[in-house]
Tab-separated table of C-alpha atoms and ligand atoms in Angstrom:
chain	number	residue	atom	x	y	z
T	292	MET	CA	-0.083	-0.003	0.038
T	293	ASN	CA	1.290	3.468	-0.984
T	294	ARG	CA	0.252	6.274	1.201
T	295	THR	CA	0.081	9.982	0.433
T	296	LYS	CA	-1.772	13.139	1.503
T	297	TYR	CA	-2.967	14.154	-1.943
T	298	LEU	CA	-3.620	11.584	-4.671
T	299	ILE	CA	-4.228	13.043	-8.137
T	300	LEU	CA	-5.680	10.734	-10.904
T	301	GLY	CA	-4.685	11.966	-14.406
T	302	ALA	CA	-1.834	14.256	-15.466
T	303	GLY	CA	-3.547	16.363	-18.081
T	304	PRO	CA	-3.747	20.140	-17.589
T	305	ALA	CA	-6.146	19.700	-14.604
T	306	GLY	CA	-3.970	17.336	-12.632
T	307	LEU	CA	-0.740	19.084	-13.437
T	308	SER	CA	-2.044	22.557	-12.582
T	309	LEU	CA	-3.544	21.167	-9.337
T	310	ALA	CA	-0.244	19.524	-8.286
T	311	HIS	CA	1.681	22.770	-8.951
T	312	THR	CA	-0.761	24.894	-6.980
T	313	LEU	CA	-0.492	22.495	-4.092
T	314	LEU	CA	3.390	22.641	-4.285
T	315	ALA	CA	3.339	26.484	-4.386
T	316	LYS	CA	1.240	26.450	-1.166
T	317	GLY	CA	3.966	24.375	0.487
T	318	GLU	CA	2.327	20.945	0.180
T	319	GLN	CA	4.861	18.175	-0.649
T	320	ASP	CA	3.058	14.971	-0.010
T	321	ILE	CA	1.518	14.495	-3.519
T	322	VAL	CA	1.343	11.606	-5.943
T	323	ILE	CA	-0.077	11.977	-9.464
T	324	LEU	CA	-1.054	8.828	-11.470
T	325	GLU	CA	-1.026	8.910	-15.219
T	326	LYS	CA	-2.068	6.142	-17.585
T	327	GLU	CA	0.068	7.180	-20.511
T	328	ASN	CA	3.783	7.249	-20.641
T	329	GLU	CA	3.780	11.051	-20.849
T	330	ALA	CA	1.733	13.820	-19.290
T	331	GLY	CA	-0.470	16.489	-20.986
T	332	GLY	CA	-3.663	14.549	-21.818
T	333	LEU	CA	-5.609	16.001	-24.786
T	334	CYS	CA	-2.990	18.880	-24.888
T	335	ARG	CA	-0.031	16.714	-25.917
T	336	SER	CA	2.024	17.307	-29.083
T	337	LYS	CA	4.261	15.098	-31.260
T	338	GLU	CA	6.808	15.970	-33.998
T	339	VAL	CA	5.376	15.029	-37.420
T	340	ASP	CA	7.044	15.870	-40.708
T	341	GLY	CA	9.627	18.118	-38.966
T	342	SER	CA	7.106	20.278	-36.828
T	343	ALA	CA	4.750	20.031	-33.947
T	344	LEU	CA	1.343	18.483	-34.310
T	345	ASP	CA	-1.170	18.626	-31.439
T	346	ILE	CA	-2.385	15.077	-31.128
T	347	GLY	CA	-5.537	15.962	-29.240
T	348	GLY	CA	-6.768	18.443	-31.870
T	349	GLY	CA	-6.085	22.175	-32.587
T	350	HIS	CA	-5.014	23.652	-29.188
T	351	PHE	CA	-4.677	27.440	-28.590
T	352	LEU	CA	-4.289	29.304	-25.318
T	353	ASP	CA	-6.877	31.952	-24.900
T	354	VAL	CA	-5.865	35.302	-23.620
T	355	ARG	CA	-9.040	36.006	-21.605
T	356	ARG	CA	-7.740	34.724	-18.253
T	357	PRO	CA	-4.634	36.727	-17.475
T	358	ALA	CA	-4.134	35.079	-14.017
T	359	VAL	CA	-4.148	31.673	-15.829
T	360	ASN	CA	-1.655	32.897	-18.396
T	361	GLU	CA	0.618	34.210	-15.725
T	362	PHE	CA	0.504	30.863	-13.984
T	363	LEU	CA	1.378	29.022	-17.189
T	364	PHE	CA	4.078	31.406	-18.142
T	365	ARG	CA	6.042	30.371	-15.048
T	366	PHE	CA	6.774	27.152	-16.942
T	367	MET	CA	6.892	28.586	-20.490
T	368	PRO	CA	7.655	32.273	-20.453
T	369	GLU	CA	5.586	34.656	-22.606
T	370	GLU	CA	8.517	35.352	-24.839
T	371	GLU	CA	8.249	31.730	-26.079
T	372	TRP	CA	4.694	32.374	-27.471
T	373	ASP	CA	3.398	34.111	-30.504
T	374	ARG	CA	0.089	35.989	-30.097
T	375	TYR	CA	-2.403	35.830	-32.898
T	376	GLU	CA	-5.773	37.415	-33.759
T	377	ARG	CA	-8.131	34.625	-34.626
T	378	ASP	CA	-8.774	34.010	-38.410
T	379	SER	CA	-11.189	31.088	-38.668
T	380	LYS	CA	-13.424	30.259	-41.522
T	381	ILE	CA	-16.444	28.111	-42.335
T	382	HIS	CA	-16.447	26.360	-45.704
T	383	ILE	CA	-20.127	26.761	-46.756
T	384	ASP	CA	-21.916	26.813	-50.084
T	385	GLY	CA	-18.520	26.770	-51.765
T	386	GLN	CA	-17.455	29.917	-50.033
T	387	MET	CA	-15.006	30.613	-47.150
T	388	ILE	CA	-16.816	32.748	-44.538
T	389	SER	CA	-15.444	34.044	-41.221
T	390	HIS	CA	-16.687	32.418	-38.041
T	391	PRO	CA	-19.238	32.988	-36.509
T	392	LEU	CA	-21.427	32.562	-39.579
T	393	GLU	CA	-24.406	34.597	-38.421
T	394	ALA	CA	-22.211	37.665	-37.954
T	395	ASN	CA	-20.508	37.265	-41.223
T	396	ILE	CA	-23.209	36.523	-43.743
T	397	TRP	CA	-22.198	39.936	-45.389
T	398	GLN	CA	-19.046	38.159	-46.793
T	399	MET	CA	-21.319	35.804	-49.047
T	400	ASP	CA	-22.445	36.585	-52.561
T	401	ILE	CA	-25.553	38.726	-52.720
T	402	GLU	CA	-27.891	35.818	-53.629
T	403	SER	CA	-26.665	33.899	-50.558
T	404	GLN	CA	-26.903	36.919	-48.348
T	405	LEU	CA	-30.619	37.356	-49.324
T	406	LYS	CA	-31.359	33.658	-48.699
T	407	TYR	CA	-29.699	33.593	-45.230
T	408	LEU	CA	-31.131	36.951	-44.251
T	409	MET	CA	-34.672	35.945	-45.168
T	410	SER	CA	-34.270	32.763	-43.110
T	411	VAL	CA	-32.843	34.452	-40.074
T	412	SER	CA	-35.783	37.019	-40.221
T	413	ARG	CA	-38.266	33.927	-39.958
T	414	ALA	CA	-36.318	32.236	-36.981
T	415	GLY	CA	-38.567	31.580	-34.009
T	416	CYS	CA	-36.442	33.746	-31.700
T	417	VAL	CA	-37.185	36.739	-34.013
T	418	THR	CA	-40.835	36.035	-34.567
T	419	GLY	CA	-41.428	35.404	-30.886
T	420	THR	CA	-42.469	31.602	-30.870
T	421	PRO	CA	-41.798	29.834	-27.571
T	422	VAL	CA	-38.347	28.369	-26.930
T	423	PRO	CA	-38.404	24.660	-28.040
T	424	GLU	CA	-36.928	21.970	-25.889
T	425	ALA	CA	-35.442	19.609	-28.512
T	426	PHE	CA	-31.809	20.378	-29.682
T	427	VAL	CA	-32.509	20.428	-33.385
T	428	ASP	CA	-35.694	22.636	-32.987
T	429	TRP	CA	-33.733	24.934	-30.781
T	430	ILE	CA	-31.063	25.455	-33.457
T	431	ARG	CA	-33.808	26.342	-35.942
T	432	TRP	CA	-35.520	28.618	-33.609
T	433	LYS	CA	-32.304	30.434	-32.769
T	434	LEU	CA	-30.705	30.823	-36.160
T	435	GLY	CA	-33.256	30.067	-38.880
T	436	ASP	CA	-33.524	26.950	-41.255
T	437	GLU	CA	-30.813	28.022	-43.689
T	438	ILE	CA	-27.974	28.283	-41.086
T	439	ALA	CA	-29.413	25.190	-39.278
T	440	ASP	CA	-29.602	23.066	-42.431
T	441	LYS	CA	-26.355	24.183	-44.080
T	442	TYR	CA	-24.111	24.519	-41.071
T	443	MET	CA	-25.214	24.028	-37.449
T	444	ILE	CA	-27.058	20.682	-37.840
T	445	PRO	CA	-24.583	18.887	-40.249
T	446	TYR	CA	-21.567	20.252	-38.271
T	447	ASN	CA	-22.847	19.230	-34.897
T	448	MET	CA	-23.732	15.770	-36.303
T	449	LYS	CA	-20.262	15.247	-37.613
T	450	MET	CA	-18.843	16.289	-34.266
T	451	PHE	CA	-21.226	14.748	-31.714
T	452	GLY	CA	-23.108	12.036	-33.444
T	453	GLU	CA	-26.248	11.325	-35.603
T	454	ASP	CA	-28.817	11.678	-32.859
T	455	LEU	CA	-28.521	15.405	-31.848
T	456	ASN	CA	-31.782	15.373	-29.911
T	457	GLU	CA	-30.067	13.288	-27.135
T	458	LEU	CA	-28.249	16.588	-26.336
T	459	GLY	CA	-29.708	19.134	-24.052
T	460	THR	CA	-30.055	22.800	-24.925
T	461	TYR	CA	-28.784	24.064	-21.593
T	462	TRP	CA	-25.291	24.645	-22.947
T	463	LEU	CA	-26.165	26.562	-26.005
T	464	ASN	CA	-25.852	29.886	-24.281
T	465	LYS	CA	-22.061	29.397	-25.321
T	466	LEU	CA	-23.144	30.298	-28.863
T	467	PRO	CA	-22.583	33.912	-29.748
T	468	ASP	CA	-25.838	35.897	-29.267
T	469	VAL	CA	-26.732	37.645	-32.606
T	470	SER	CA	-30.072	39.374	-33.339
T	471	PHE	CA	-31.694	39.696	-36.643
T	472	GLU	CA	-30.876	43.481	-36.421
T	473	ASP	CA	-27.276	42.630	-35.988
T	474	VAL	CA	-27.259	40.279	-38.999
T	475	LEU	CA	-29.034	42.898	-41.126
T	476	ARG	CA	-26.698	45.749	-39.948
T	477	SER	CA	-23.669	43.676	-40.718
T	478	CYS	CA	-24.795	43.044	-44.272
T	479	LEU	CA	-25.454	46.744	-44.774
T	480	GLU	CA	-22.175	47.929	-43.167
T	481	HIS	CA	-20.019	45.008	-44.424
T	482	LYS	CA	-18.674	44.191	-40.911
T	483	ALA	CA	-19.461	41.720	-38.107
T	484	HIS	CA	-21.839	42.828	-35.327
T	485	ALA	CA	-21.603	40.359	-32.624
T	486	LYS	CA	-20.118	39.163	-29.490
T	487	GLN	CA	-16.787	37.494	-30.513
T	488	PRO	CA	-16.464	33.799	-29.843
T	489	GLY	CA	-13.716	32.208	-27.750
T	490	HIS	CA	-10.083	32.458	-28.886
T	491	ALA	CA	-10.516	35.886	-30.453
T	492	SER	CA	-6.899	36.351	-29.461
T	493	PHE	CA	-4.786	33.429	-28.589
T	494	TYR	CA	-1.174	32.231	-27.930
T	495	TYR	CA	0.655	29.459	-29.597
T	496	PRO	CA	4.305	28.379	-28.829
T	497	LYS	CA	6.804	29.820	-31.263
T	498	LYS	CA	8.633	26.598	-31.356
T	499	TYR	CA	7.217	23.175	-30.354
T	500	GLY	CA	3.470	22.519	-30.056
T	501	TYR	CA	1.068	23.260	-27.222
T	502	GLY	CA	2.162	20.032	-25.548
T	503	GLU	CA	5.608	21.514	-24.704
T	504	LEU	CA	4.014	23.561	-21.762
T	505	TRP	CA	2.572	20.528	-20.099
T	506	ARG	CA	5.713	18.460	-20.735
T	507	ARG	CA	7.674	21.105	-18.817
T	508	MET	CA	5.162	21.233	-16.034
T	509	ALA	CA	5.278	17.354	-15.695
T	510	GLY	CA	9.180	17.506	-15.688
T	511	ALA	CA	9.088	19.924	-12.723
T	512	LEU	CA	7.138	17.385	-10.682
T	513	GLY	CA	9.906	14.769	-10.613
T	514	ASP	CA	9.014	11.556	-9.103
T	515	LYS	CA	5.705	12.824	-7.702
T	516	LEU	CA	4.326	11.876	-11.271
T	517	ILE	CA	4.008	8.253	-11.886
T	518	SER	CA	3.408	7.549	-15.578
T	519	GLY	CA	2.252	4.287	-17.163
T	520	ALA	CA	-0.092	3.823	-14.076
T	521	GLU	CA	-3.675	3.279	-15.241
T	522	VAL	CA	-6.265	3.623	-12.458
T	523	SER	CA	-9.047	1.133	-12.681
T	524	SER	CA	-10.656	1.310	-9.236
T	525	LEU	CA	-11.683	3.986	-6.801
T	526	ASP	CA	-12.957	3.538	-3.200
T	527	LEU	CA	-14.541	6.719	-2.029
T	528	ASP	CA	-14.892	5.757	1.583
T	529	GLY	CA	-11.421	4.184	2.008
T	530	LYS	CA	-9.939	6.841	-0.169
T	531	LYS	CA	-7.974	4.370	-2.185
T	532	ALA	CA	-7.308	4.043	-5.939
T	533	GLY	CA	-6.018	0.846	-7.591
T	534	THR	CA	-4.211	0.443	-10.860
T	535	THR	CA	-4.526	-2.169	-13.582
T	536	ALA	CA	-0.919	-3.306	-12.425
T	537	GLY	CA	-2.298	-4.086	-9.025
T	538	GLU	CA	-0.741	-1.184	-7.167
T	539	LEU	CA	-2.937	0.405	-4.376
T	540	TYR	CA	-2.770	4.061	-3.255
T	541	GLU	CA	-4.405	5.467	-0.080
T	542	ALA	CA	-4.750	9.181	0.413
T	543	GLU	CA	-6.362	11.794	2.804
T	544	CYS	CA	-7.758	13.451	-0.216
T	545	ILE	CA	-8.268	12.311	-3.850
T	546	ILE	CA	-8.579	14.575	-6.808
T	547	THR	CA	-9.871	12.728	-9.954
T	548	THR	CA	-9.556	14.131	-13.403
T	549	ILE	CA	-10.027	10.914	-15.315
T	550	PRO	CA	-13.228	9.776	-17.122
T	551	TRP	CA	-15.752	8.263	-14.747
T	552	THR	CA	-16.633	5.614	-17.366
T	553	CYS	CA	-13.156	4.228	-17.554
T	554	LEU	CA	-13.186	2.986	-13.928
T	555	LYS	CA	-14.061	-0.736	-13.689
T	556	GLU	CA	-14.926	-0.510	-10.015
T	557	ILE	CA	-16.179	2.266	-7.815
T	558	LYS	CA	-16.928	1.660	-4.146
T	559	GLY	CA	-18.864	4.083	-1.908
T	560	LEU	CA	-21.579	5.334	-4.357
T	561	PRO	CA	-25.318	4.434	-4.128
T	562	ASP	CA	-26.207	1.787	-6.781
T	563	ASP	CA	-28.536	4.129	-8.728
T	564	LEU	CA	-25.722	6.699	-9.025
T	565	LYS	CA	-23.339	3.950	-10.287
T	566	GLN	CA	-25.770	3.132	-12.940
T	567	ASP	CA	-26.223	6.856	-13.846
T	568	ILE	CA	-22.505	7.012	-14.543
T	569	GLY	CA	-23.136	4.562	-17.362
T	570	LYS	CA	-25.282	7.204	-18.916
T	571	LEU	CA	-22.315	9.713	-19.316
T	572	LYS	CA	-21.392	9.800	-22.958
T	573	HIS	CA	-18.390	11.051	-24.921
T	574	THR	CA	-17.059	11.049	-28.399
T	575	GLY	CA	-13.633	10.029	-29.740
T	576	VAL	CA	-11.735	12.132	-32.340
T	577	VAL	CA	-8.958	11.084	-34.704
T	578	ILE	CA	-6.211	13.580	-35.734
T	579	SER	CA	-4.680	12.899	-39.110
T	580	TYR	CA	-1.932	14.639	-40.930
T	581	CYS	CA	-1.680	15.981	-44.533
T	582	PRO	CA	1.611	17.536	-45.827
T	583	ASP	CA	0.032	19.860	-48.441
T	584	THR	CA	0.281	23.588	-47.921
T	585	LEU	CA	-3.228	25.321	-48.246
T	586	ASP	CA	-3.901	28.655	-50.012
T	587	THR	CA	-5.483	30.305	-47.066
T	588	GLY	CA	-4.455	32.590	-44.267
T	589	ALA	CA	-6.978	31.000	-41.811
T	590	HIS	CA	-5.709	29.310	-38.675
T	591	TRP	CA	-8.511	26.735	-38.864
T	592	ILE	CA	-11.517	25.898	-41.045
T	593	TYR	CA	-14.835	24.348	-40.073
T	594	GLU	CA	-16.224	21.859	-42.658
T	595	PRO	CA	-19.950	21.100	-42.220
T	596	ASP	CA	-20.268	19.262	-45.673
T	597	PRO	CA	-21.478	15.774	-44.705
T	598	ASP	CA	-19.730	14.265	-47.673
T	599	LYS	CA	-16.294	15.213	-46.145
T	600	THR	CA	-15.392	12.895	-43.218
T	601	TYR	CA	-13.525	15.399	-41.172
T	602	HIS	CA	-15.263	18.507	-39.371
T	603	ARG	CA	-12.256	20.725	-38.823
T	604	ILE	CA	-8.856	21.483	-40.523
T	605	LEU	CA	-6.001	23.030	-38.584
T	606	VAL	CA	-3.742	24.966	-40.963
T	607	ARG	CA	-0.412	24.296	-39.196
T	608	HIS	CA	1.614	26.501	-41.515
T	609	ASN	CA	-0.325	29.524	-40.427
T	610	PHE	CA	0.342	29.275	-36.742
T	611	CYS	CA	3.536	27.028	-36.397
T	612	PRO	CA	6.428	29.023	-37.879
T	613	GLY	CA	8.599	27.024	-40.428
T	614	SER	CA	6.128	24.182	-40.757
T	615	ARG	CA	4.039	22.932	-43.753
T	616	GLY	CA	0.841	20.846	-43.932
T	617	TYR	CA	-2.350	20.796	-41.924
T	618	TRP	CA	-4.203	18.277	-39.770
T	619	LYS	CA	-7.752	17.162	-39.706
T	620	GLU	CA	-10.111	16.306	-36.797
T	621	THR	CA	-12.672	13.451	-37.489
T	622	ARG	CA	-15.095	11.832	-35.123
T	623	ARG	CA	-13.742	8.296	-34.707
T	624	GLU	CA	-16.835	6.614	-36.399
T	625	ARG	CA	-16.330	8.679	-39.458
T	626	PHE	CA	-12.573	8.271	-39.878
T	627	VAL	CA	-11.120	6.664	-42.925
T	628	ASP	CA	-7.395	5.790	-42.703
T	629	GLU	CA	-5.391	7.437	-45.588
T	630	GLY	CA	-2.136	5.941	-44.449
T	631	THR	CA	-0.669	9.233	-43.034
T	632	TYR	CA	0.136	9.883	-39.342
T	633	SER	CA	-3.070	9.695	-37.199
T	634	TYR	CA	-3.844	9.537	-33.571
T	635	LEU	CA	-7.124	8.393	-31.942
T	636	ASN	CA	-8.180	10.252	-28.786
T	637	GLU	CA	-10.745	7.975	-27.307
T	638	TYR	CA	-12.040	10.522	-24.870
T	639	ALA	CA	-12.253	13.873	-26.743
T	640	TYR	CA	-15.704	15.446	-26.132
T	641	PRO	CA	-17.846	14.892	-23.051
T	642	LEU	CA	-21.369	14.959	-24.433
T	643	ASN	CA	-23.955	17.397	-22.997
T	644	THR	CA	-26.693	14.880	-22.955
T	645	ILE	CA	-30.140	15.820	-21.544
T	646	ASP	CA	-29.622	14.300	-18.020
T	647	LYS	CA	-25.960	14.970	-17.625
T	648	PRO	CA	-26.396	18.007	-15.332
T	649	SER	CA	-28.502	16.077	-12.834
T	650	VAL	CA	-26.084	13.060	-12.875
T	651	MET	CA	-23.068	15.167	-12.342
T	652	LYS	CA	-24.640	17.315	-9.718
T	653	LYS	CA	-25.442	14.151	-7.603
T	654	LEU	CA	-22.105	12.609	-8.321
T	655	ILE	CA	-20.031	15.691	-7.346
T	656	GLY	CA	-22.096	16.154	-4.277
T	657	VAL	CA	-21.523	12.719	-2.967
T	658	CYS	CA	-17.809	12.726	-3.860
T	659	THR	CA	-16.921	16.068	-2.310
T	660	GLY	CA	-18.749	15.019	0.920
T	661	LYS	CA	-16.142	12.185	1.086
T	662	ASN	CA	-12.984	14.303	0.389
T	663	VAL	CA	-12.788	13.160	-3.315
T	664	TYR	CA	-12.810	15.979	-5.773
T	665	PRO	CA	-13.851	15.691	-9.413
T	666	LEU	CA	-12.016	18.165	-11.537
T	667	GLY	CA	-11.565	19.084	-15.164
T	668	ARG	CA	-13.025	17.999	-18.512
T	669	TRP	CA	-13.566	14.423	-17.356
T	670	GLY	CA	-13.856	14.674	-13.605
T	671	GLU	CA	-16.773	17.138	-14.037
T	672	HIS	CA	-17.665	15.930	-17.549
T	673	GLU	CA	-17.775	19.532	-18.836
T	674	HIS	CA	-16.708	20.832	-22.209
T	675	TYR	CA	-13.994	23.037	-20.617
T	676	ASN	CA	-11.125	24.507	-22.541
T	677	SER	CA	-7.657	24.127	-20.899
T	678	ASP	CA	-7.608	27.727	-19.617
T	679	ALA	CA	-10.799	27.130	-17.755
T	680	VAL	CA	-9.514	23.805	-16.369
T	681	VAL	CA	-6.387	25.486	-15.133
T	682	GLU	CA	-8.385	28.229	-13.495
T	683	ARG	CA	-10.479	25.624	-11.683
T	684	ALA	CA	-7.409	23.593	-10.678
T	685	ILE	CA	-5.717	26.771	-9.203
T	686	SER	CA	-8.796	27.595	-7.222
T	687	LEU	CA	-9.352	24.040	-5.916
T	688	GLY	CA	-5.717	23.587	-5.048
T	689	ASN	CA	-5.730	26.772	-2.968
T	690	ASP	CA	-8.890	25.706	-1.175
T	691	LEU	CA	-7.573	22.318	-0.440
T	692	ALA	CA	-4.216	23.528	0.870
T	693	ASP	CA	-5.936	26.093	3.103
T	694	LYS	CA	-8.448	23.603	4.393
T	695	ASN	CA	-5.837	20.805	5.038
T	696	ALA	CA	-2.983	23.070	6.364
N	834	FAD	C1	-10.502	18.663	-30.578
N	834	FAD	C2	-10.195	19.464	-29.379
N	834	FAD	C3	-9.751	20.775	-29.521
N	834	FAD	C4	-9.540	21.516	-28.284
N	834	FAD	N1	-9.073	22.772	-28.447
N	834	FAD	C5	-8.676	23.513	-27.438
N	834	FAD	C6	-8.149	24.861	-27.633
N	834	FAD	O1	-7.893	25.342	-28.675
N	834	FAD	N2	-7.775	25.548	-26.505
N	834	FAD	C7	-7.948	24.930	-25.239
N	834	FAD	O2	-7.557	25.594	-24.260
N	834	FAD	N3	-8.520	23.822	-25.100
N	834	FAD	C8	-8.912	23.053	-26.051
N	834	FAD	N4	-9.509	21.791	-25.994
N	834	FAD	C9	-9.886	21.312	-24.625
N	834	FAD	C10	-8.571	20.804	-23.799
N	834	FAD	O3	-8.006	19.658	-24.565
N	834	FAD	C11	-9.078	20.356	-22.436
N	834	FAD	O4	-9.622	21.499	-21.781
N	834	FAD	C12	-7.978	19.794	-21.544
N	834	FAD	O5	-7.189	18.888	-22.150
N	834	FAD	C13	-8.586	19.284	-20.289
N	834	FAD	O6	-7.615	18.920	-19.348
N	834	FAD	P1	-7.931	17.766	-18.364
N	834	FAD	O7	-6.757	17.560	-17.555
N	834	FAD	O8	-9.301	18.056	-17.631
N	834	FAD	O9	-8.273	16.473	-19.246
N	834	FAD	P2	-7.327	15.673	-20.252
N	834	FAD	O10	-6.394	16.532	-21.028
N	834	FAD	O11	-8.099	14.731	-20.961
N	834	FAD	O12	-6.328	14.826	-19.174
N	834	FAD	C14	-6.833	13.700	-18.555
N	834	FAD	C15	-5.609	12.903	-18.178
N	834	FAD	O13	-6.065	11.755	-17.505
N	834	FAD	C16	-5.301	10.540	-17.989
N	834	FAD	N5	-6.156	9.345	-17.794
N	834	FAD	C17	-7.312	8.988	-18.355
N	834	FAD	N6	-7.694	7.862	-17.872
N	834	FAD	C18	-6.824	7.434	-16.854
N	834	FAD	C19	-6.768	6.356	-15.954
N	834	FAD	N7	-7.698	5.360	-16.026
N	834	FAD	N8	-5.704	6.356	-15.040
N	834	FAD	C20	-4.796	7.314	-15.060
N	834	FAD	N9	-4.906	8.421	-15.924
N	834	FAD	C21	-5.864	8.440	-16.777
N	834	FAD	C22	-5.223	10.942	-19.416
N	834	FAD	O14	-4.206	10.046	-20.040
N	834	FAD	C23	-4.911	12.367	-19.364
N	834	FAD	O15	-3.514	12.617	-19.274
N	834	FAD	C24	-9.696	20.969	-27.090
N	834	FAD	C25	-10.193	19.676	-26.923
N	834	FAD	C26	-10.446	18.965	-28.068
N	834	FAD	C27	-10.867	17.493	-27.968
């Protein structure tokens, strides 16, 4: 039996940031268990065709959380990053239109502008019909049939799966809020009128990929980080975690950042909650490399066309100096192997299914009552970006260190 004060499951951004926050508060008795042979989770990079490729998809550090950036720059100073103003496009009706679509219809040809404008003017939220409950109806209600049929519905199906109505609508407030007046005004004035989406400005490392940051954070943990240790069981009352290799760890406090559904055995939860965990869904995404140089200045391009397998292209040569080529993101069920470098992320997107909020509320409530803290994209089963995860890890780490001092 291995004993420690803090046991952290998973060494992605959540686990790494939590460990470093505890260390900065003077806590030393920490063990972090990681399944893979290297840390970084979805934010890892590999060298492919002479330059960095982010194997968990396109990863950019948002500038909107300065305290988070300051924390991360301790491991990779700001001088080692380039700062970009986002240039992302949607490939639609044979045209490349800036994201978000509803704010940039003015970039389309006149016939398309008319078609999309008329459709937005008939959207339920403009005409005042009640807010629908089903996901697909909600999209039509919010954006009109044209944007729904040509972009939002096919794109979301490519990313999340064929049955969109198993998703709830509670998370759609993330979509940029654009009114018909904004759309009309943007067409008349030839510029976007809307709240900007995430990553309007972002950092990307000058050399290396995004993974270099987390590699350095992991290196600074020394032997507190145990890699190649896949956790398969969790005992909430005994505060123990077991690995597939048969190692057992006991702690005063456990922080779990790994997917709930990958645990083969969980002790200390009511039976109905154990069954509810089985309802948590996720998708897998394959990243695949193409060596061609594209004739575009965009950093990334969304592809809603159902006939194309992938849903997004990351134009590496536009954000990774000295590189060529691009990589594609494809939901695992749609992926067709073309014989180039590819990497499957089994756990990529936690799905916002209808009953997820109630399951997670109950689960997090029971766990925290037993000094076990779910954290991050998988611990909380939330669609967080890495900066949000780091912010939450810093906050939890400070709270735990103060509480257990
Ligand atoms: C396609 C895509 C694009 C994205 N783009 C961006 C972006 O541009 N900017 C951004 O900030 N964020 C982006 N994100 C989100 C970002 O990847 C996550 O916010 C971040 O990785 C979450 O960190 P985490 O530590 O919570 O989870 P993860 O990164 O998933 O880390 C979890 C860790 O737990 C380990 N683990 C899993 N199971 C076990 C087990 N049984 N035992 C031990 N260890 C285990 C994993 O190997 C991993 O290291 C993107 C995500 C995807 C999928």
